[in-house]
Each structure stands twice: as structure tokens, then as C-alpha cells.
Backbone as numpy.savetxt, mean C-alpha at the origin, in Angstrom:
# Nx Ny Nz CAx CAy CAz Cx Cy Cz
3.60 -14.83 10.20 2.75 -13.66 10.20 3.64 -12.42 10.20
3.34 -11.43 9.36 4.21 -10.25 9.29 4.10 -9.36 10.54
5.15 -8.59 10.79 5.15 -7.63 11.89 4.42 -6.35 11.53
4.38 -6.05 10.24 3.76 -4.81 9.76 3.29 -5.01 8.33
2.13 -4.44 8.02 1.61 -4.49 6.66 1.52 -3.06 6.15
2.21 -2.78 5.04 2.18 -1.45 4.44 1.23 -1.52 3.25
0.20 -0.70 3.29 -0.83 -0.68 2.26 -0.61 0.54 1.38
-0.80 0.35 0.08 -0.72 1.47 -0.85 -2.07 2.17 -0.84
-2.17 3.27 -0.14 -3.42 4.02 -0.08 -3.60 4.68 1.28
-4.71 5.38 1.39 -4.99 6.14 2.60 -6.04 5.47 3.48
-6.90 6.29 4.07 -7.89 5.81 5.04 -8.79 4.69 4.50
-9.34 4.82 3.29 -10.23 3.75 2.82 -9.53 2.40 2.71
-8.30 2.39 2.21 -7.58 1.14 2.04 -7.16 0.55 3.39
-6.75 1.40 4.32 -6.39 0.93 5.65 -7.62 0.36 6.34
-8.76 1.01 6.18 -10.00 0.53 6.79 -10.34 -0.87 6.29
-10.25 -1.09 4.99 -10.56 -2.41 4.42 -9.57 -3.45 4.94
-8.30 -3.10 5.02 -7.29 -4.04 5.51 -7.59 -4.44 6.96
-7.94 -3.47 7.78 -8.24 -3.76 9.19 -9.50 -4.60 9.30
-10.52 -4.27 8.51 -11.76 -5.07 8.53 -11.50 -6.50 8.09
-10.60 -6.67 7.14 -10.31 -7.99 6.61 -9.41 -8.80 7.54
-8.37 -8.16 8.07 -7.36 -8.87 8.85 -7.58 -8.81 10.36
-8.40 -7.86 10.79 -8.56 -7.66 12.22 -7.40 -6.84 12.77
-7.20 -6.91 14.06 -6.16 -6.11 14.70 -4.92 -6.93 15.03
-4.79 -8.12 14.42 -3.64 -8.98 14.72 -2.34 -8.45 14.12
-2.45 -7.79 12.97 -1.27 -7.27 12.27 -1.40 -5.76 12.16
-0.40 -5.01 12.60 -0.46 -3.55 12.44 -0.47 -3.19 10.95
-1.33 -2.23 10.60 -1.49 -1.81 9.21 -1.19 -0.32 9.11
-0.35 0.02 8.13 -0.02 1.41 7.85 -0.26 1.65 6.37
-0.94 2.74 6.04 -1.15 3.09 4.64 -0.16 4.17 4.22
0.23 4.13 2.98 1.08 5.18 2.43 0.27 5.92 1.39
-0.25 7.09 1.79 -1.03 7.91 0.88 -0.08 8.64 -0.05
-0.38 8.62 -1.33 0.52 9.18 -2.33 0.72 10.69 -2.15
-0.36 11.37 -1.84 -0.26 12.82 -1.70 0.62 13.17 -0.52
1.69 13.83 -0.76 2.66 14.28 0.24 3.36 13.13 0.96
3.25 11.91 0.44 3.90 10.74 1.06 3.57 10.70 2.55
2.32 10.45 2.87 1.82 10.49 4.24 1.53 9.07 4.73
2.02 8.75 5.94 1.64 7.51 6.61 0.27 7.70 7.23
-0.59 6.72 7.07 -1.93 6.75 7.66 -2.08 5.48 8.49
-2.46 5.63 9.74 -2.70 4.44 10.57 -3.83 4.72 11.54
-4.40 3.64 12.07 -5.56 3.71 12.95 -5.15 3.26 14.33
-5.34 4.12 15.31 -5.02 3.79 16.69 -5.95 4.54 17.63
-6.30 3.92 18.72 -7.20 4.54 19.71 -8.47 5.09 19.05
-9.04 4.30 18.15 -10.29 4.63 17.46 -10.23 5.91 16.63
-9.05 6.26 16.12 -8.95 7.41 15.23 -7.81 7.20 14.23
-7.95 7.85 13.08 -6.91 7.81 12.08 -5.89 8.90 12.37
-4.64 8.55 12.23 -3.54 9.48 12.40 -2.83 9.58 11.05
-2.51 10.80 10.64 -1.75 11.01 9.41 -0.45 11.73 9.76
0.65 11.16 9.31 1.97 11.74 9.58 2.73 11.90 8.28
3.21 13.10 8.03 4.08 13.31 6.89 5.41 12.62 7.14
5.91 11.94 6.14 7.20 11.28 6.29 8.31 12.31 6.13
9.23 12.34 7.08 10.34 13.29 6.94 11.29 12.83 5.83
11.97 13.77 5.22 12.95 13.45 4.19 14.04 12.58 4.80
14.51 11.63 4.02 15.59 10.79 4.51 15.48 9.37 4.00
16.32 8.52 4.53 16.42 7.15 4.07 15.16 6.33 4.26
14.48 6.48 5.40 13.27 5.71 5.66 12.18 6.05 4.64
12.01 7.33 4.36 11.01 7.75 3.38 11.36 7.20 2.01
12.62 7.30 1.63 13.06 6.79 0.33 12.79 5.29 0.19
13.03 4.54 1.27 12.80 3.10 1.25 11.32 2.79 1.04
10.46 3.43 1.80 9.02 3.18 1.70 8.49 3.58 0.31
8.96 4.69 -0.21 8.53 5.13 -1.55 9.00 4.13 -2.61
10.22 3.62 -2.47 10.72 2.63 -3.44 9.92 1.34 -3.37
9.52 0.93 -2.17 8.69 -0.27 -2.02 7.35 -0.05 -2.72
6.74 1.11 -2.50 5.46 1.42 -3.14 5.60 1.46 -4.66
6.65 2.09 -5.15 6.86 2.18 -6.59 7.09 0.80 -7.22
7.79 -0.07 -6.52 8.00 -1.42 -7.02 6.69 -2.19 -7.07
5.83 -2.01 -6.08 4.51 -2.66 -6.09 3.71 -2.17 -7.29
3.77 -0.87 -7.59 3.08 -0.32 -8.76 3.65 -0.92 -10.04
4.96 -0.99 -10.14 5.59 -1.55 -11.33 5.15 -3.00 -11.54
5.16 -3.77 -10.47 4.76 -5.17 -10.55 3.31 -5.29 -11.01
2.42 -4.50 -10.42 1.00 -4.57 -10.78 0.76 -4.15 -12.23
1.44 -3.11 -12.67 1.29 -2.66 -14.07 1.77 -3.74 -15.04
2.89 -4.36 -14.73 3.44 -5.40 -15.60 2.49 -6.60 -15.64
1.96 -7.01 -14.50 1.02 -8.13 -14.46 -0.22 -7.80 -15.30
-0.76 -6.62 -15.11 -1.94 -6.21 -15.86 -1.64 -6.22 -17.37
-0.51 -5.67 -17.74 -0.12 -5.64 -19.15 -0.04 -7.05 -19.73
0.56 -7.97 -18.99 0.68 -9.35 -19.47 -0.68 -10.02 -19.60
-1.58 -9.78 -18.65 -2.91 -10.37 -18.72 -3.70 -9.82 -19.91
-3.61 -8.52 -20.15 -4.30 -7.92 -21.28 -3.73 -8.48 -22.59
-2.44 -8.60 -22.68 -1.81 -9.12 -23.89 -2.28 -10.55 -24.16
-2.30 -11.39 -23.13 -2.76 -12.77 -23.30 -4.22 -12.81 -23.75
-5.04 -11.95 -23.17 -6.45 -11.89 -23.55 -6.61 -11.48 -25.00
-5.90 -10.45 -25.41 -6.01 -9.96 -26.79 -5.50 -10.99 -27.80
-4.50 -11.75 -27.40 -3.96 -12.75 -28.32 -4.69 -14.09 -28.24
-5.67 -14.18 -27.32 -6.48 -15.38 -27.21 -5.77 -16.54 -26.56
-4.81 -16.26 -25.69 -4.05 -17.34 -25.05 -4.66 -17.79 -23.74
-5.75 -17.15 -23.32 -6.37 -17.56 -22.04 -7.54 -18.46 -22.32
């Protein structure tokens, strides 16, 4: 079981993750606008701007890699569909 789950998105995505997983795994969202961490604690959402530095760069690179992976997968699925390979 992971120690932390980083979700690509803000309050709505974090809410769905918490509803789905419960409170067993801490969930943090990375909202694209201003690179903001979003998390839920003590029955409220907290938003924190990530300070410039290595930690922010790491989290942004993780998010960008997830986007790259998803775009590539989608592209491959569309290509297979158009070529009739599915």
C-alpha cells in the first residue's frame, strides 16, 4: 500500500479519490493552476502553493510524465481503432 497518492487535479479529483479509497491512504492533488497542492484534512480542503525548488520540480515532472504516458496511450488506442486492429 502506498504512503502517499498524488492525484493530477484539484478538489474534485481529490474528493473522488478519497470517496473511492477511504482515508487509509493520504491523498494530495496537484492543481495545474499555480502548481498548488490540494489536500483534505480536519473536514476542510487546504490549498498550498508549492515553493520554487527541487521538490516542486520533482512533482511537476511526475505530473508531466503521467500526462505524456496518458497521451501516448490514447494516441495508440485511437490509431488501433482507426486501422481496425481492435
